[in-house]
Short mmCIF file of C-alpha atoms in Angstrom, two decimals:
data_model
loop_
_atom_site.label_atom_id
_atom_site.label_comp_id
_atom_site.label_asym_id
_atom_site.label_seq_id
_atom_site.Cartn_x
_atom_site.Cartn_y
_atom_site.Cartn_z
CA UNK A 242 0.83 0.28 0.10
CA UNK A 243 2.82 2.39 0.94
CA UNK A 244 4.30 1.26 -3.22
CA UNK A 245 1.53 2.47 -3.92
CA UNK A 246 0.73 5.71 -2.72
CA UNK A 247 4.90 7.02 -3.57
CA UNK A 248 3.79 5.72 -7.21
CA UNK A 249 0.49 7.79 -7.19
CA UNK A 250 2.05 11.35 -5.59
CA UNK A 251 5.19 10.86 -8.50
CA UNK A 252 2.94 11.61 -10.97
CA UNK A 253 1.47 14.72 -9.52
CA UNK A 254 4.35 16.45 -9.47
CA UNK A 255 5.69 15.83 -12.89
CA UNK A 256 1.97 17.07 -14.05
CA UNK A 257 2.92 20.13 -12.21
CA UNK A 258 5.55 20.84 -13.19
CA UNK A 259 4.57 20.94 -16.58
CA UNK A 260 1.97 23.73 -16.20
CA UNK A 261 4.88 25.68 -14.43
CA UNK A 262 7.18 25.06 -17.44
CA UNK A 263 3.85 26.19 -19.85
CA UNK A 264 3.24 29.34 -18.02
CA UNK A 265 7.03 30.27 -18.18
CA UNK A 266 6.76 29.30 -22.22
CA UNK A 267 4.01 32.09 -22.70
CA UNK A 268 4.81 34.93 -20.47
CA UNK A 269 8.70 34.65 -23.26
CA UNK A 270 6.47 33.98 -26.10
CA UNK A 271 4.69 37.17 -24.53
CA UNK A 272 6.85 38.48 -23.91
CA UNK A 273 9.26 38.41 -27.69
CA UNK A 274 5.95 39.85 -29.39
CA UNK A 275 5.84 42.54 -27.65
CA UNK A 276 9.51 42.95 -27.47
CA UNK A 277 9.33 43.45 -31.50
CA UNK A 278 5.66 45.19 -30.99
CA UNK A 279 7.43 48.44 -29.36
CA UNK A 280 10.48 47.66 -31.60
CA UNK A 281 8.35 47.71 -34.76
CA UNK A 282 6.43 50.59 -33.25
CA UNK A 283 9.69 52.78 -32.41
CA UNK A 284 10.65 52.28 -36.14
CA UNK A 285 7.57 53.58 -37.55
CA UNK A 286 7.43 56.95 -34.93
CA UNK A 287 11.72 57.29 -35.79
CA UNK A 288 12.08 58.33 -39.05
CA UNK A 289 10.22 61.52 -38.93
CA UNK A 290 12.78 62.69 -35.99
CA UNK A 291 15.38 61.04 -38.50
CA UNK A 292 14.05 63.67 -41.17
CA UNK A 293 13.86 66.62 -38.73
CA UNK A 294 17.60 66.70 -37.55
CA UNK A 295 19.17 66.86 -40.50
CA UNK A 296 16.77 68.88 -42.10
CA UNK A 297 18.17 71.74 -39.13
CA UNK A 298 21.50 71.13 -39.56
CA UNK A 299 20.97 71.96 -43.06
CA UNK A 300 18.63 75.49 -42.46
CA UNK A 301 22.13 77.32 -42.67
CA UNK A 302 23.14 76.08 -46.01
CA UNK A 303 19.78 76.85 -47.84
CA UNK A 304 20.28 80.99 -46.37
CA UNK A 305 24.38 81.29 -46.23
CA UNK A 306 24.64 85.29 -47.32
CA UNK A 307 25.90 85.52 -50.54
CA UNK A 308 28.16 87.98 -48.80
CA UNK A 309 29.50 86.36 -46.57
CA UNK A 310 30.71 83.90 -48.91
CA UNK A 311 32.28 87.08 -51.41
CA UNK A 312 34.47 87.15 -48.13
CA UNK A 313 35.48 83.64 -47.77
CA UNK A 314 38.43 83.03 -49.61
CA UNK A 315 38.23 79.19 -49.70
CA UNK A 316 34.46 79.47 -51.19
CA UNK A 317 33.64 78.99 -54.79
CA UNK A 318 31.89 82.17 -54.65
CA UNK A 319 34.93 84.09 -53.66
CA UNK A 320 37.53 81.68 -56.34
CA UNK A 321 34.61 83.10 -59.46
CA UNK A 322 34.13 86.92 -58.29
CA UNK A 323 38.65 87.01 -57.92
CA UNK A 324 38.28 85.09 -62.17
CA UNK A 325 35.93 87.84 -63.07
CA UNK A 326 37.20 90.47 -61.98
CA UNK A 327 41.10 89.03 -63.95
CA UNK A 328 38.61 88.86 -66.10
CA UNK A 329 36.80 92.16 -66.96
CA UNK A 330 40.42 93.50 -66.67
CA UNK A 331 42.00 91.50 -70.01
CA UNK A 332 38.42 92.72 -72.17
CA UNK A 333 39.77 95.96 -71.58
CA UNK A 334 43.26 95.22 -72.70
CA UNK A 335 41.69 92.13 -75.35
CA UNK A 336 40.34 95.72 -77.27
CA UNK A 337 42.25 97.88 -77.37
CA UNK A 338 44.45 95.36 -78.54
CA UNK A 339 41.42 94.38 -81.37
CA UNK A 340 41.67 90.81 -80.49
CA UNK A 341 37.32 91.81 -79.67
CA UNK A 342 37.13 87.56 -80.27
CA UNK A 343 38.91 87.26 -76.64
CA UNK A 344 37.40 90.03 -75.53
CA UNK A 345 33.20 88.82 -75.93
CA UNK A 346 34.40 85.16 -75.47
CA UNK A 347 35.94 86.51 -71.92
CA UNK A 348 33.14 89.16 -71.61
CA UNK A 349 30.64 85.72 -71.90
CA UNK A 350 32.00 84.22 -69.11
CA UNK A 351 31.96 86.94 -67.16
CA UNK A 352 28.42 87.34 -67.57
CA UNK A 353 28.01 83.56 -66.86
CA UNK A 354 30.02 83.58 -63.66
CA UNK A 355 27.81 87.57 -62.26
CA UNK A 356 24.01 84.98 -64.02
CA UNK A 357 25.30 82.00 -61.10
CA UNK A 358 25.83 84.84 -58.32
CA UNK A 359 23.33 86.78 -58.72
CA UNK A 360 20.65 82.54 -58.82
CA UNK A 361 23.03 82.01 -55.34
CA UNK A 362 22.04 84.47 -53.73
CA UNK A 363 18.16 84.71 -54.63
CA UNK A 364 18.35 81.05 -53.82
CA UNK A 365 20.22 81.27 -50.96
CA UNK A 366 22.60 78.65 -51.19
CA UNK A 367 25.81 78.40 -50.75
CA UNK A 368 27.60 77.44 -55.76
CA UNK A 369 28.82 74.17 -55.71
CA UNK A 370 31.69 73.09 -56.95
CA UNK A 371 29.87 71.30 -59.93
CA UNK A 372 27.95 74.72 -60.56
CA UNK A 373 31.33 77.00 -60.11
CA UNK A 374 34.38 74.48 -62.19
CA UNK A 375 32.52 74.75 -65.82
CA UNK A 376 32.83 78.54 -65.69
CA UNK A 377 36.75 79.15 -63.65
CA UNK A 378 37.86 76.67 -65.87
CA UNK A 379 36.69 78.51 -69.39
CA UNK A 380 37.71 81.42 -67.68
CA UNK A 381 41.73 79.97 -66.55
CA UNK A 382 41.69 78.97 -70.23
CA UNK A 383 40.70 82.46 -70.88
CA UNK A 384 43.28 84.15 -68.50
CA UNK A 385 46.50 81.54 -69.59
CA UNK A 386 45.29 82.80 -73.37
CA UNK A 387 45.43 86.00 -72.49
CA UNK A 388 48.15 85.98 -70.73
CA UNK A 389 50.48 84.16 -73.90
CA UNK A 390 48.67 86.91 -76.69
CA UNK A 391 51.58 88.71 -73.79
CA UNK A 392 48.80 90.49 -71.97
CA UNK A 393 51.23 89.51 -69.51
CA UNK A 394 50.43 91.23 -65.25
CA UNK A 395 53.32 93.71 -66.40
CA UNK A 396 50.82 94.99 -69.89
CA UNK A 397 48.02 94.60 -67.96
CA UNK A 398 49.48 97.74 -64.57
CA UNK A 399 50.72 99.46 -67.30
CA UNK A 400 46.92 99.96 -69.28
CA UNK A 401 45.49 100.39 -66.10
CA UNK A 402 47.61 103.01 -64.96
CA UNK A 403 47.13 104.75 -68.24
CA UNK A 404 43.40 104.24 -68.43
CA UNK A 405 43.76 105.24 -64.31
CA UNK A 406 46.43 109.03 -65.37
CA UNK A 407 43.18 109.12 -68.11
CA UNK A 408 40.32 109.12 -65.65
CA UNK A 409 42.33 111.78 -63.93
CA UNK A 410 43.09 113.92 -66.07
CA UNK A 411 39.25 113.67 -66.94
CA UNK A 412 38.19 114.27 -63.45
CA UNK A 413 40.32 117.39 -63.12
CA UNK A 414 38.84 118.95 -66.53
CA UNK A 415 35.58 118.91 -64.58
CA UNK A 416 36.19 120.19 -61.90
CA UNK A 417 37.94 123.11 -63.30
CA UNK A 418 34.59 123.27 -65.39
CA UNK A 419 32.65 123.29 -62.30
CA UNK A 420 34.48 126.38 -60.91
CA UNK A 421 34.71 128.15 -64.35
CA UNK A 422 30.99 127.63 -65.03
CA UNK A 423 30.01 128.59 -61.08
CA UNK A 424 32.35 131.34 -61.61
CA UNK A 425 30.22 132.91 -65.26
CA UNK A 426 27.30 132.29 -62.82
CA UNK A 427 28.16 134.84 -60.00
CA UNK A 428 29.17 136.66 -61.84
CA UNK A 429 26.38 136.44 -64.02
CA UNK A 430 23.71 139.87 -63.60
CA UNK A 431 19.96 138.44 -62.98
CA UNK A 432 17.39 140.01 -65.11
CA UNK A 433 15.91 141.64 -61.07
CA UNK A 434 19.37 143.53 -61.17
CA UNK A 435 19.40 144.37 -65.17
CA UNK A 436 15.54 145.64 -64.70
CA UNK A 437 17.05 147.66 -61.60
CA UNK A 438 19.66 149.37 -63.70
CA UNK A 439 17.86 150.35 -66.34
CA UNK A 440 15.67 152.20 -64.63
CA UNK A 441 17.15 153.73 -62.11
CA UNK A 442 18.82 155.03 -64.75
CA UNK A 443 16.30 156.59 -66.45
CA UNK A 444 15.32 158.04 -63.73
CA UNK A 445 18.61 159.41 -63.76
CA UNK A 446 18.20 161.15 -67.04
CA UNK A 447 14.26 161.87 -67.09
CA UNK A 448 14.88 164.23 -64.20
CA UNK A 449 17.25 166.85 -63.75
CA UNK A 450 17.05 167.25 -60.07
CA UNK A 451 19.82 164.18 -59.66
CA UNK A 452 22.48 165.64 -61.64
CA UNK A 453 22.24 168.85 -60.16
CA UNK A 454 21.94 167.20 -55.67
CA UNK A 455 24.75 165.26 -56.90
CA UNK A 456 26.99 167.41 -57.53
CA UNK A 457 25.81 169.82 -54.24
CA UNK A 458 26.83 166.56 -52.43
CA UNK A 459 30.65 165.88 -53.61
CA UNK A 460 31.98 169.29 -51.25
CA UNK A 461 30.68 167.84 -48.09
CA UNK A 462 32.79 168.89 -45.03
CA UNK A 463 31.76 165.65 -43.69
CA UNK A 464 33.03 164.30 -46.69
CA UNK A 465 36.59 164.62 -45.00
CA UNK A 466 35.23 164.22 -40.81
CA UNK A 467 38.33 162.72 -38.91
CA UNK A 468 35.60 163.47 -36.70
CA UNK A 469 33.11 161.03 -38.73
CA UNK A 470 33.07 157.27 -39.56
CA UNK A 471 34.12 155.99 -42.80
CA UNK A 472 32.96 153.41 -44.39
CA UNK A 473 34.25 151.99 -48.24
CA UNK A 474 32.40 150.26 -51.05
CA UNK A 475 32.90 149.02 -54.46
CA UNK A 476 30.90 148.05 -56.33
CA UNK A 477 28.66 147.58 -59.72
CA UNK A 478 26.29 146.31 -57.99
CA UNK A 479 23.22 147.93 -57.07
CA UNK A 480 20.98 146.26 -54.97
CA UNK A 481 24.75 144.43 -53.01
CA UNK A 482 25.61 148.08 -52.01
CA UNK A 483 22.32 149.03 -51.26
CA UNK A 484 21.79 146.18 -48.55
CA UNK A 485 25.66 146.62 -46.91
CA UNK A 486 24.79 150.10 -46.62
CA UNK A 487 21.10 149.77 -45.53
CA UNK A 488 22.12 147.09 -42.99
CA UNK A 489 25.37 149.24 -41.67
CA UNK A 490 22.99 151.72 -41.26
CA UNK A 491 20.59 149.84 -39.58
CA UNK A 492 22.32 148.59 -36.62
CA UNK A 493 24.51 151.63 -35.87
CA UNK A 494 23.21 153.50 -32.34
CA UNK A 495 24.53 157.13 -34.22
CA UNK A 496 23.39 156.41 -37.89
CA UNK A 497 23.83 160.03 -38.08
CA UNK A 498 27.22 159.04 -38.01
CA UNK A 499 28.24 157.12 -40.67
CA UNK A 500 29.98 158.51 -44.31
CA UNK A 501 29.52 155.83 -47.17
CA UNK A 502 31.67 156.63 -49.73
CA UNK A 503 31.26 153.95 -52.53
CA UNK A 504 32.89 153.50 -55.99
CA UNK A 505 31.59 151.96 -58.95
CA UNK A 506 32.02 151.85 -63.06
CA UNK A 507 30.74 154.46 -65.76
CA UNK A 508 28.41 151.98 -66.64
CA UNK A 509 26.66 151.62 -62.95
CA UNK A 510 27.46 154.70 -62.09
CA UNK A 511 23.81 156.67 -63.06
CA UNK A 512 22.54 154.35 -62.01
CA UNK A 513 24.15 153.72 -57.95
CA UNK A 514 23.39 157.47 -58.03
CA UNK A 515 20.02 157.72 -57.97
CA UNK A 516 19.02 154.78 -56.25
CA UNK A 517 21.05 156.42 -52.87
CA UNK A 518 19.61 159.88 -53.68
CA UNK A 519 16.61 158.56 -53.59
CA UNK A 520 16.39 156.63 -50.80
CA UNK A 521 16.74 157.86 -46.84
CA UNK A 522 18.85 155.65 -44.89
CA UNK A 523 18.84 156.55 -40.85
CA UNK A 524 20.36 160.43 -41.99
CA UNK A 525 24.31 158.12 -43.33
CA UNK A 526 25.57 159.68 -45.97
CA UNK A 527 26.39 158.32 -49.04
CA UNK A 528 28.65 159.29 -51.55
CA UNK A 529 29.07 157.65 -55.06
CA UNK A 530 32.64 157.97 -57.20
CA UNK A 531 32.91 156.94 -60.47
CA UNK A 532 36.48 155.55 -61.45
CA UNK A 533 37.10 157.59 -64.97
CA UNK A 534 37.13 160.21 -62.07
CA UNK A 535 40.32 158.44 -60.71
CA UNK A 536 42.17 160.07 -63.06
CA UNK A 537 45.29 159.56 -61.77
CA UNK A 538 44.54 155.50 -62.06
CA UNK A 539 46.68 155.20 -64.70
CA UNK A 540 48.70 152.66 -67.15
CA UNK A 541 51.75 154.53 -66.04
CA UNK A 542 50.88 154.24 -62.02
CA UNK A 543 49.32 151.39 -62.04
CA UNK A 544 50.90 147.81 -62.96
CA UNK A 545 47.06 146.26 -62.50
CA UNK A 546 46.07 149.15 -65.39
CA UNK A 547 48.80 148.75 -67.57
CA UNK A 548 47.79 145.00 -67.50
CA UNK A 549 44.68 144.48 -67.96
CA UNK A 550 44.55 147.46 -70.98
CA UNK A 551 47.29 145.48 -72.68
CA UNK A 552 46.98 144.59 -75.89
CA UNK A 553 47.66 140.96 -74.64
CA UNK A 554 45.41 141.43 -72.18
CA UNK A 555 41.86 142.34 -74.10
CA UNK A 556 42.98 140.23 -76.41
CA UNK A 557 42.39 136.87 -74.24
CA UNK A 558 39.47 138.44 -71.83
CA UNK A 559 37.97 140.80 -74.11
CA UNK A 560 38.08 138.60 -77.55
CA UNK A 561 36.58 140.26 -80.79
CA UNK A 562 37.71 144.20 -79.15
CA UNK A 563 40.61 146.57 -80.98
CA UNK A 564 43.35 147.60 -78.83
CA UNK A 565 41.85 151.84 -79.50
CA UNK A 566 39.55 150.95 -76.99
CA UNK A 567 38.67 153.63 -73.94
CA UNK A 568 39.62 153.08 -70.55
CA UNK A 569 35.60 151.85 -69.81
CA UNK A 570 37.37 148.64 -71.51
CA UNK A 571 39.35 147.74 -68.17
CA UNK A 572 35.91 147.32 -66.41
CA UNK A 573 33.48 145.43 -68.85
CA UNK A 574 36.81 141.92 -68.07
CA UNK A 575 36.00 138.85 -64.41
CA UNK A 576 36.62 140.35 -61.16
CA UNK A 577 39.63 139.11 -61.41
CA UNK A 578 40.39 141.57 -63.88
CA UNK A 579 38.34 144.46 -62.49
CA UNK A 580 39.85 147.66 -61.03
CA UNK A 581 36.87 148.38 -58.88
CA UNK A 582 37.97 144.54 -57.49
CA UNK A 583 41.20 145.97 -57.23
CA UNK A 584 40.64 149.40 -56.00
CA UNK A 585 41.08 147.92 -51.94
CA UNK A 586 44.79 148.87 -52.70
CA UNK A 587 44.44 152.89 -53.90
CA UNK A 588 41.90 154.01 -50.51
CA UNK A 589 44.66 156.21 -49.48
CA UNK A 590 44.65 157.67 -53.00
CA UNK A 591 40.79 157.84 -53.24
CA UNK A 592 40.68 159.19 -49.22
CA UNK A 593 44.02 160.94 -49.24
CA UNK A 594 42.21 163.36 -46.33
CA UNK A 595 41.38 160.41 -43.57
CA UNK A 596 42.68 158.10 -41.02
CA UNK A 597 40.71 155.15 -40.85
CA UNK A 598 38.71 153.57 -42.61
CA UNK A 599 36.32 150.22 -42.76
CA UNK A 600 36.92 148.44 -45.81
CA UNK A 601 33.27 146.52 -46.77
CA UNK A 602 33.24 143.92 -49.61
CA UNK A 603 29.86 143.50 -51.34
CA UNK A 604 28.36 140.60 -50.46
CA UNK A 605 28.27 141.40 -46.50
CA UNK A 606 25.79 142.24 -44.38
CA UNK A 607 25.97 143.63 -40.75
CA UNK A 608 24.28 142.69 -37.75
CA UNK A 609 26.21 144.66 -35.04
CA UNK A 610 27.47 147.77 -35.12
CA UNK A 611 30.68 148.80 -36.43
CA UNK A 612 32.09 151.87 -35.17
CA UNK A 613 33.15 150.63 -32.14
CA UNK A 614 35.99 148.45 -34.36
CA UNK A 615 37.21 152.30 -35.41
CA UNK A 616 38.83 152.20 -31.03
CA UNK A 617 40.31 148.99 -31.80
CA UNK A 618 44.16 148.64 -31.12
CA UNK A 619 46.09 148.19 -34.57
CA UNK A 620 49.23 148.62 -32.85
CA UNK A 621 50.74 150.23 -35.45
CA UNK A 622 49.82 147.98 -37.87
CA UNK A 623 48.14 149.41 -41.17
CA UNK A 624 45.04 146.86 -41.11
CA UNK A 625 42.66 144.73 -39.27
CA UNK A 626 41.17 141.05 -40.08
CA UNK A 627 40.14 138.10 -39.20
CA UNK A 628 42.12 135.54 -39.64
CA UNK A 629 41.15 131.83 -41.53
CA UNK A 630 44.33 129.59 -40.16
CA UNK A 631 42.47 127.54 -38.08
CA UNK A 632 42.11 125.22 -41.27
CA UNK A 633 45.59 124.30 -41.94
CA UNK A 634 44.09 125.38 -45.77
CA UNK A 635 44.37 129.28 -44.89
CA UNK A 636 47.54 129.10 -45.02
CA UNK A 637 50.31 131.37 -47.42
CA UNK A 638 51.72 128.20 -48.62
CA UNK A 639 48.24 127.74 -50.45
CA UNK A 640 47.40 130.40 -52.38
CA UNK A 641 51.11 131.01 -53.13
CA UNK A 642 53.90 128.99 -55.00
CA UNK A 643 56.38 128.38 -53.20
CA UNK A 644 58.54 126.88 -55.54
CA UNK A 645 59.80 130.64 -56.81
CA UNK A 646 62.81 131.50 -54.85
CA UNK A 647 61.12 135.82 -54.65
CA UNK A 648 59.05 134.16 -52.10
CA UNK A 649 60.09 131.70 -50.34
CA UNK A 650 63.14 133.78 -49.37
CA UNK A 651 60.98 136.33 -47.84
CA UNK A 652 58.00 134.17 -46.73
CA UNK A 653 57.15 132.19 -43.97
CA UNK A 654 54.68 128.92 -46.15
CA UNK A 655 53.39 128.10 -42.92
CA UNK A 656 51.77 131.73 -42.09
CA UNK A 657 48.69 132.36 -41.32
CA UNK A 658 46.31 133.66 -43.70
CA UNK A 659 43.00 136.64 -43.34
CA UNK A 660 40.48 137.73 -45.32
CA UNK A 661 39.46 141.00 -47.05
CA UNK A 662 35.41 141.52 -46.47
CA UNK A 663 36.06 143.78 -43.58
CA UNK A 664 38.88 144.88 -43.13
CA UNK A 665 39.72 148.18 -40.96
CA UNK A 666 42.77 150.55 -42.36
CA UNK A 667 45.31 152.82 -40.04
CA UNK A 668 45.62 155.01 -43.57
CA UNK A 669 48.46 157.20 -41.55
CA UNK A 670 50.35 154.04 -40.82
CA UNK A 671 50.13 152.92 -44.40
CA UNK A 672 50.91 155.51 -46.54
CA UNK A 673 54.12 155.80 -43.75
CA UNK A 674 54.42 151.56 -45.58
CA UNK A 675 54.61 152.45 -48.71
CA UNK A 676 51.86 149.60 -48.97
CA UNK A 677 50.66 150.67 -52.18
CA UNK A 678 54.62 151.05 -53.96
CA UNK A 679 54.88 147.28 -52.29
CA UNK A 680 51.76 146.07 -53.52
CA UNK A 681 52.83 147.57 -57.45
CA UNK A 682 55.85 145.63 -56.11
CA UNK A 683 54.67 142.53 -56.12
CA UNK A 684 51.93 143.27 -58.92
CA UNK A 685 55.27 143.30 -61.34
CA UNK A 686 56.81 140.33 -60.08
CA UNK A 687 53.81 138.78 -60.99
CA UNK A 688 53.95 139.60 -64.69
CA UNK A 689 53.68 136.72 -66.39
CA UNK A 690 51.43 135.17 -63.65
CA UNK A 691 53.87 132.36 -61.86
CA UNK A 692 54.09 133.92 -58.14
CA UNK A 693 50.13 133.48 -58.10
CA UNK A 694 46.54 132.81 -60.31
CA UNK A 695 44.25 135.69 -60.26
CA UNK A 696 42.44 137.32 -57.06
CA UNK A 697 42.91 139.93 -54.64
CA UNK A 698 44.15 138.24 -51.68
CA UNK A 699 47.53 136.63 -52.73
CA UNK A 700 48.51 140.31 -53.36
CA UNK A 701 46.85 141.27 -50.46
CA UNK A 702 48.92 138.83 -47.92
CA UNK A 703 52.58 140.16 -50.26
CA UNK A 704 51.64 143.66 -49.69
CA UNK A 705 50.81 143.71 -45.57
CA UNK A 706 53.30 140.91 -44.25
CA UNK A 707 53.10 142.47 -41.19
CA UNK A 708 50.80 144.39 -41.13
CA UNK A 709 48.27 143.18 -40.35
CA UNK A 710 46.59 142.76 -36.99
CA UNK A 711 44.25 140.09 -35.95
CA UNK A 712 40.99 141.20 -34.75
CA UNK A 713 38.00 138.68 -32.60
CA UNK A 714 36.46 135.97 -35.42
CA UNK A 715 33.14 137.64 -34.52
CA UNK A 716 33.70 140.78 -36.76
CA UNK A 717 33.60 138.78 -39.44
CA UNK A 718 32.06 135.86 -40.65
CA UNK A 719 32.49 133.73 -43.72
CA UNK A 720 31.38 130.97 -45.43
CA UNK A 721 27.42 131.97 -46.46
CA UNK A 722 28.66 131.83 -49.88
CA UNK A 723 29.63 128.22 -50.47
CA UNK A 724 29.41 125.50 -47.16
CA UNK A 725 26.10 125.01 -46.15
CA UNK A 726 26.93 124.23 -43.12
CA UNK A 727 28.47 127.41 -40.81
CA UNK A 728 27.87 126.91 -36.83
CA UNK A 729 24.02 129.13 -36.74
CA UNK A 730 25.14 130.44 -33.36
CA UNK A 731 28.00 131.68 -35.08
CA UNK A 732 26.22 133.80 -37.62
CA UNK A 733 24.38 134.82 -34.66
CA UNK A 734 26.54 136.06 -32.62
CA UNK A 735 28.43 137.83 -35.63
CA UNK A 736 29.00 141.65 -36.70
CA UNK A 737 29.30 140.58 -40.84
CA UNK A 738 28.94 137.95 -42.51
CA UNK A 739 30.24 137.55 -45.48
CA UNK A 740 28.39 135.47 -48.28
CA UNK A 741 32.36 134.67 -50.05
CA UNK A 742 31.14 132.07 -52.58
CA UNK A 743 29.87 131.58 -55.81
CA UNK A 744 26.12 131.30 -54.18
CA UNK A 745 25.26 135.27 -53.87
CA UNK A 746 22.07 135.81 -52.30
CA UNK A 747 21.36 137.06 -54.95
CA UNK A 748 20.82 134.95 -57.17
CA UNK A 749 18.42 131.93 -57.08
CA UNK A 750 21.27 129.26 -56.93
CA UNK A 751 22.23 131.60 -53.23
CA UNK A 752 21.95 128.60 -49.89
CA UNK A 753 18.13 129.73 -49.23
CA UNK A 754 19.21 128.88 -45.26
CA UNK A 755 21.31 132.12 -45.36
CA UNK A 756 19.25 133.97 -47.76
CA UNK A 757 16.78 135.67 -45.64
CA UNK A 758 19.62 137.25 -43.31
CA UNK A 759 19.80 138.98 -47.32
CA UNK A 760 16.62 139.58 -48.38
CA UNK A 761 14.87 141.80 -44.58
CA UNK A 762 17.95 144.46 -45.52
CA UNK A 763 16.90 144.61 -49.35
CA UNK A 764 14.81 148.33 -49.71
CA UNK A 765 10.97 146.97 -51.04
CA UNK A 766 9.24 149.75 -49.91
CA UNK A 767 11.35 151.23 -53.34
CA UNK A 768 8.27 150.84 -56.25
CA UNK A 769 10.95 150.27 -58.75
CA UNK A 770 12.47 147.44 -56.49
CA UNK A 771 8.47 146.25 -56.25
CA UNK A 772 8.54 146.13 -60.77
CA UNK A 773 11.82 144.62 -60.51
CA UNK A 774 12.59 142.51 -57.55
CA UNK A 775 8.64 141.77 -56.78
CA UNK A 776 7.57 140.58 -60.74
#
């Protein structure tokens, strides 16, 4: 019985282990299936992630900046651009040597390269080797062909240098031409001013009382009274002279003590005299003289008159005129040859009884009382002027030819320049220093125009050398006829503002921001002004 019991228990254990193994197998199979399923599911989800990562990496290539690529010396775009630049130079050389076929082939490949660079810039991608190689190779072949035709680097440098010199010459010629055109524009009389002169001259001949008043005013005692304030203006512009007188009188504390000595030419004498006889400027006195009445100013006395009256000068400046012209001829030339512009060197001869005068150009506007200027101490010097050497280019070497030993042996090239336009003159010291004789000497030395070209400033720097007293800069501010950036604070504080340059305030080409400074002193109440200026 015991044996049977034992035999009965053994089979039961075998069935239990069998079920355990079966369950373990099922679990293993299920785990394997789950593993396979999960792995397959991950494989299906991963491709978008893998696609996204390369896409992110490619974005910089798609938005590549062509400008940055051209700065990269290893890029294909840079190599292509360099080849194109060299090819363009050889195109010029090939054309000069009449090798039109080579020039055409080079130009064609340059156009291909430009098209490729443009396409790369539009799409925002780098130029690849496959794209650049055909064009670069072809350009390299053509450049080698050009070099083989003796268009070497030496030839190219020489050719490009000649082109550069030619362009420089053209630029210089254009600059000179522009300056000449600007000068012509500045010298041309606007229609309104021409109208004013004609109407005033008609008024002079229509009304005999003007001539009588003019004759009566010639011998007034106050014209030589040194207790009054005397100012000189030399001009053929009636309206400009009127503005100078009006602005000076309007800002003077005692305008009745001002005496203006105006010298003009015979063409404008009647108009100038009529204007100042028919208009009152706060009680100031205005004397108008004609340059033709200065009989002492002739060729035997003045080298400048001799030069202007010479047949050679007349042939160059007054083409078509005969040699036996009247003295009026000398007043019809350009400003640098006009005696009116040089009368500033003859003030003691024009006004021999005066001791101190202020000289004013006709393109200035006076904004403050000028009478204190007569009290400025000149310390024995002849002229008081505002220095202009705050900028380096306003020194003597910019105005004079220091390669000439006559200049270099007597003057300092770094000496400070100064300005004409508003100056105080001590005529007693002038006569003592013989300034007019010095001016004549330097005019004779410059007969061939080798010391300076034109103008009055250069001979003024020489004649008044060592005789100039610097004035406070606020007395005289320059540049309103060419510089649109003059500091407004300087203009406001200035006693005199100067429209030096070609953009005169009575011309349409004047700098608009400064024009009101001049226009406010135009006498618009005069009916002739209304007829000519306003209409």
